[in-house]
Coordinates of C-alpha atoms in Angstrom, one line a residue:
Chain A
G307 CA -30.8 56.6 -13.4
A308 CA -27.7 57.4 -11.5
V309 CA -24.5 55.6 -12.7
V310 CA -21.8 54.2 -10.5
S311 CA -18.7 52.9 -12.1
Q312 CA -16.4 50.5 -10.4
H313 CA -12.9 49.6 -11.7
P314 CA -11.4 47.1 -12.2
S315 CA -14.1 44.5 -12.9
W316 CA -11.8 41.7 -12.1
V317 CA -8.3 41.3 -10.8
I318 CA -5.9 38.5 -10.0
C319 CA -3.1 39.2 -7.7
K320 CA -0.4 37.4 -5.8
S321 CA -0.7 36.7 -2.1
G322 CA 0.9 39.6 -0.1
T323 CA 0.3 42.3 -2.7
S324 CA -2.2 45.2 -2.4
V325 CA -5.1 45.9 -4.7
K326 CA -7.0 49.1 -5.2
I327 CA -10.6 49.3 -6.3
E328 CA -12.2 52.5 -7.4
C329 CA -15.8 53.5 -7.2
R330 CA -17.0 56.6 -9.0
S331 CA -20.4 58.2 -9.2
L332 CA -20.6 59.5 -12.7
D333 CA -23.5 61.9 -12.8
F334 CA -24.2 62.8 -9.2
Q335 CA -22.3 63.7 -6.0
A336 CA -22.2 61.1 -3.3
T337 CA -21.2 62.1 0.2
T338 CA -21.6 58.5 1.2
M339 CA -20.5 55.4 -0.5
F340 CA -20.7 51.8 0.8
W341 CA -18.4 48.9 0.3
Y342 CA -19.8 45.4 0.3
R343 CA -18.3 41.9 -0.1
Q344 CA -20.1 38.9 -1.4
F345 CA -18.9 35.3 -1.1
P346 CA -20.4 32.7 -3.4
K347 CA -24.0 31.9 -2.7
Q348 CA -24.1 34.4 0.2
S349 CA -25.6 37.8 0.7
L350 CA -23.9 41.1 0.3
M351 CA -22.2 42.0 3.6
L352 CA -21.5 45.6 4.3
M353 CA -17.9 46.2 5.1
A354 CA -17.7 49.9 5.6
T355 CA -19.4 53.2 5.0
S356 CA -17.2 55.7 3.2
N357 CA -17.8 59.4 4.1
E358 CA -16.4 62.2 1.9
G359 CA -13.8 64.1 3.8
S360 CA -13.8 62.0 6.9
K361 CA -12.8 58.6 8.2
A362 CA -14.7 55.5 7.0
T363 CA -17.0 53.6 9.4
Y364 CA -16.2 49.9 9.5
E365 CA -18.6 47.1 10.4
Q366 CA -17.8 44.8 13.2
G367 CA -15.2 42.3 12.2
V368 CA -13.8 44.2 9.3
E369 CA -10.1 45.2 9.8
K370 CA -9.7 48.8 8.9
D371 CA -6.0 48.5 8.5
K372 CA -6.4 45.7 6.0
F373 CA -9.2 47.4 4.0
L374 CA -8.2 51.0 3.5
I375 CA -10.9 53.3 2.4
N376 CA -10.3 56.8 1.0
H377 CA -13.2 59.1 0.0
A378 CA -11.3 62.1 -1.2
S379 CA -14.0 63.7 -3.4
L380 CA -17.7 63.7 -3.8
T381 CA -17.4 61.3 -6.8
L382 CA -14.7 58.9 -5.9
S383 CA -14.1 56.4 -3.1
T384 CA -11.3 53.8 -3.2
L385 CA -10.9 50.5 -1.3
T386 CA -7.4 49.1 -1.0
V387 CA -7.1 45.5 0.1
T388 CA -3.6 45.4 1.7
S389 CA -1.5 42.3 1.9
A390 CA -4.2 40.3 0.2
H391 CA -4.5 36.6 1.0
P392 CA -6.5 33.9 -0.8
E393 CA -9.3 34.2 1.8
D394 CA -9.8 37.8 0.6
S395 CA -10.9 36.4 -2.8
S396 CA -14.4 37.6 -3.2
F397 CA -16.8 39.9 -5.1
Y398 CA -16.4 43.5 -3.9
I399 CA -19.2 45.9 -4.7
C400 CA -19.6 49.6 -4.0
S401 CA -22.7 51.6 -3.9
A402 CA -23.5 55.2 -3.7
R403 CA -26.6 57.1 -2.6
E404 CA -27.7 60.1 -4.6
G405 CA -28.3 63.2 -2.5
G406 CA -31.4 62.9 -0.5
L407 CA -32.8 59.9 -2.3
N408 CA -33.1 56.8 -0.3
K409 CA -32.0 54.6 -3.2
A410 CA -28.6 53.1 -3.7
F411 CA -26.9 52.5 -7.0
F412 CA -24.3 49.9 -7.4
G413 CA -21.1 49.6 -9.2
Q414 CA -20.5 46.6 -11.5
G415 CA -18.5 44.9 -8.8
T416 CA -14.9 43.7 -8.7
R417 CA -14.0 40.0 -8.7
L418 CA -10.8 39.6 -6.7
T419 CA -8.8 36.4 -6.9
V420 CA -5.8 36.1 -4.8
V421 CA -3.4 33.3 -5.7
Chain B
R1125 CA -31.4 35.9 14.1
K1126 CA -30.6 37.7 10.8
E1127 CA -32.1 41.2 10.5
V1128 CA -33.6 40.3 7.1
E1129 CA -34.6 36.8 6.3
Q1130 CA -35.6 35.2 3.1
D1131 CA -36.2 31.7 1.9
P1132 CA -33.2 31.0 -0.3
G1133 CA -35.1 28.7 -2.7
P1134 CA -34.6 27.8 -5.4
F1135 CA -38.0 28.4 -6.8
N1136 CA -38.4 26.5 -10.0
V1137 CA -41.4 27.6 -12.0
P1138 CA -42.6 27.2 -15.6
E1139 CA -43.0 30.1 -17.9
G1140 CA -46.2 31.9 -17.3
A1141 CA -46.5 30.9 -13.7
T1142 CA -47.1 33.3 -10.8
V1143 CA -44.6 33.2 -8.0
A1144 CA -44.4 35.0 -4.7
F1145 CA -41.5 35.6 -2.4
N1146 CA -41.7 36.7 1.2
C1147 CA -39.2 38.5 3.4
T1148 CA -39.2 39.3 7.1
Y1149 CA -37.3 41.9 8.9
S1150 CA -36.6 42.2 12.6
N1151 CA -35.9 45.9 13.2
S1152 CA -39.1 47.8 13.6
A1153 CA -37.2 51.0 13.0
S1154 CA -36.7 50.1 9.4
Q1155 CA -38.2 52.7 7.2
S1156 CA -37.5 52.0 3.6
F1157 CA -37.8 48.7 1.7
F1158 CA -36.7 47.5 -1.7
W1159 CA -36.5 44.5 -3.9
Y1160 CA -33.3 44.2 -5.9
R1161 CA -32.5 41.7 -8.5
Q1162 CA -29.1 40.1 -8.9
D1163 CA -28.0 38.0 -11.8
C1164 CA -25.1 35.6 -11.4
R1165 CA -21.8 37.3 -11.0
K1166 CA -23.3 40.7 -11.5
E1167 CA -24.1 43.7 -9.2
P1168 CA -27.6 44.0 -7.7
K1169 CA -30.0 46.2 -9.6
L1170 CA -33.0 48.0 -8.1
L1171 CA -36.2 46.3 -9.1
M1172 CA -38.6 48.3 -7.1
S1173 CA -39.2 50.2 -3.9
V1174 CA -41.9 48.9 -1.6
Y1175 CA -44.5 51.3 -0.2
S1176 CA -46.9 50.8 2.6
S1177 CA -49.9 51.0 0.3
G1178 CA -48.4 48.4 -2.0
N1179 CA -47.2 49.1 -5.5
E1180 CA -47.2 47.5 -8.9
D1181 CA -44.8 47.8 -11.8
G1182 CA -45.9 45.8 -14.8
R1183 CA -45.9 42.1 -13.8
F1184 CA -44.3 42.9 -10.4
T1185 CA -46.3 43.7 -7.3
A1186 CA -44.7 44.5 -4.0
Q1187 CA -46.4 44.7 -0.6
L1188 CA -45.4 45.8 2.8
N1189 CA -47.0 44.7 6.1
R1190 CA -45.4 46.8 8.8
A1191 CA -47.4 45.2 11.6
S1192 CA -46.1 41.8 10.8
Q1193 CA -42.8 43.1 9.5
Y1194 CA -42.8 41.3 6.2
I1195 CA -42.5 42.3 2.6
S1196 CA -43.6 40.4 -0.4
L1197 CA -42.9 40.3 -4.1
L1198 CA -45.3 38.8 -6.6
I1199 CA -44.3 38.1 -10.2
R1200 CA -47.0 37.3 -12.7
D1201 CA -46.6 35.6 -16.1
S1202 CA -43.0 34.6 -15.4
K1203 CA -40.5 34.9 -18.2
L1204 CA -37.3 33.0 -18.7
S1205 CA -35.5 36.3 -18.2
D1206 CA -36.9 36.6 -14.7
S1207 CA -34.5 33.9 -13.6
A1208 CA -32.2 35.6 -11.0
T1209 CA -31.8 36.0 -7.3
Y1210 CA -34.2 38.5 -5.7
L1211 CA -32.8 40.4 -2.7
C1212 CA -35.0 41.9 0.0
V1213 CA -33.4 45.1 1.3
V1214 CA -34.4 47.3 4.3
N1215 CA -33.0 50.6 5.3
R1216 CA -33.3 52.9 8.3
V1217 CA -33.2 56.5 7.1
T1218 CA -29.6 57.7 6.7
D1219 CA -28.4 54.2 7.7
K1220 CA -27.0 51.4 5.8
L1221 CA -28.8 49.0 3.6
I1222 CA -29.4 45.5 5.0
F1223 CA -29.6 42.7 2.5
G1224 CA -31.4 39.4 2.8
T1225 CA -29.6 36.4 1.5
G1226 CA -31.7 36.4 -1.6
T1227 CA -34.3 34.0 -3.1
R1228 CA -33.2 32.3 -6.2
L1229 CA -35.8 32.0 -9.0
Q1230 CA -35.4 29.7 -12.0
V1231 CA -38.0 29.9 -14.7
F1232 CA -38.0 27.0 -17.1
P1233 CA -39.6 26.6 -20.6

């Protein structure tokens, strides 16, 4: 099956710093990637839809200036959490859809802890 | 009301048992349906798609009832390794995936 690689798998950062998370589709081209956040014992919540070559579409309540998304190529999308605060600590997961298939493949997730 | 609803469980069952999960969705425009499995602190992994005619993959059987807008997953002969959270997911074509909160399954010896 298609492989989506996410990096880093975990990161600890100080409050006020920025963290960049990468999501790569390894064996297919993904015009669309999705970024989710999952708090403990909760469901995955879609944060934004990343579109190659255009601006990301953010879900209601997600600050686009805080969560910067760049989808510069068909195989890479990045999520930057700017000026991170402890409440941003969460599990961030990306997914990508392969071509015309209606299935999503997930990255391994990034566990962010802001101290 | 959430767009996709699941009983969070946990469902605690002995090895060998049969267990069923249900999921309801509110948007009748939903066109694709999936069950994902998520282990603790891991990413979700696709378990199976759900088709209108129902489909089976080994010990797993998925069913879709469009009229009632619910999806089910049946696991037969439960194994310890089946312990996980099972996520019901719906999708409108070209639109985002909507996840249920998941149903936690714990299989004990």
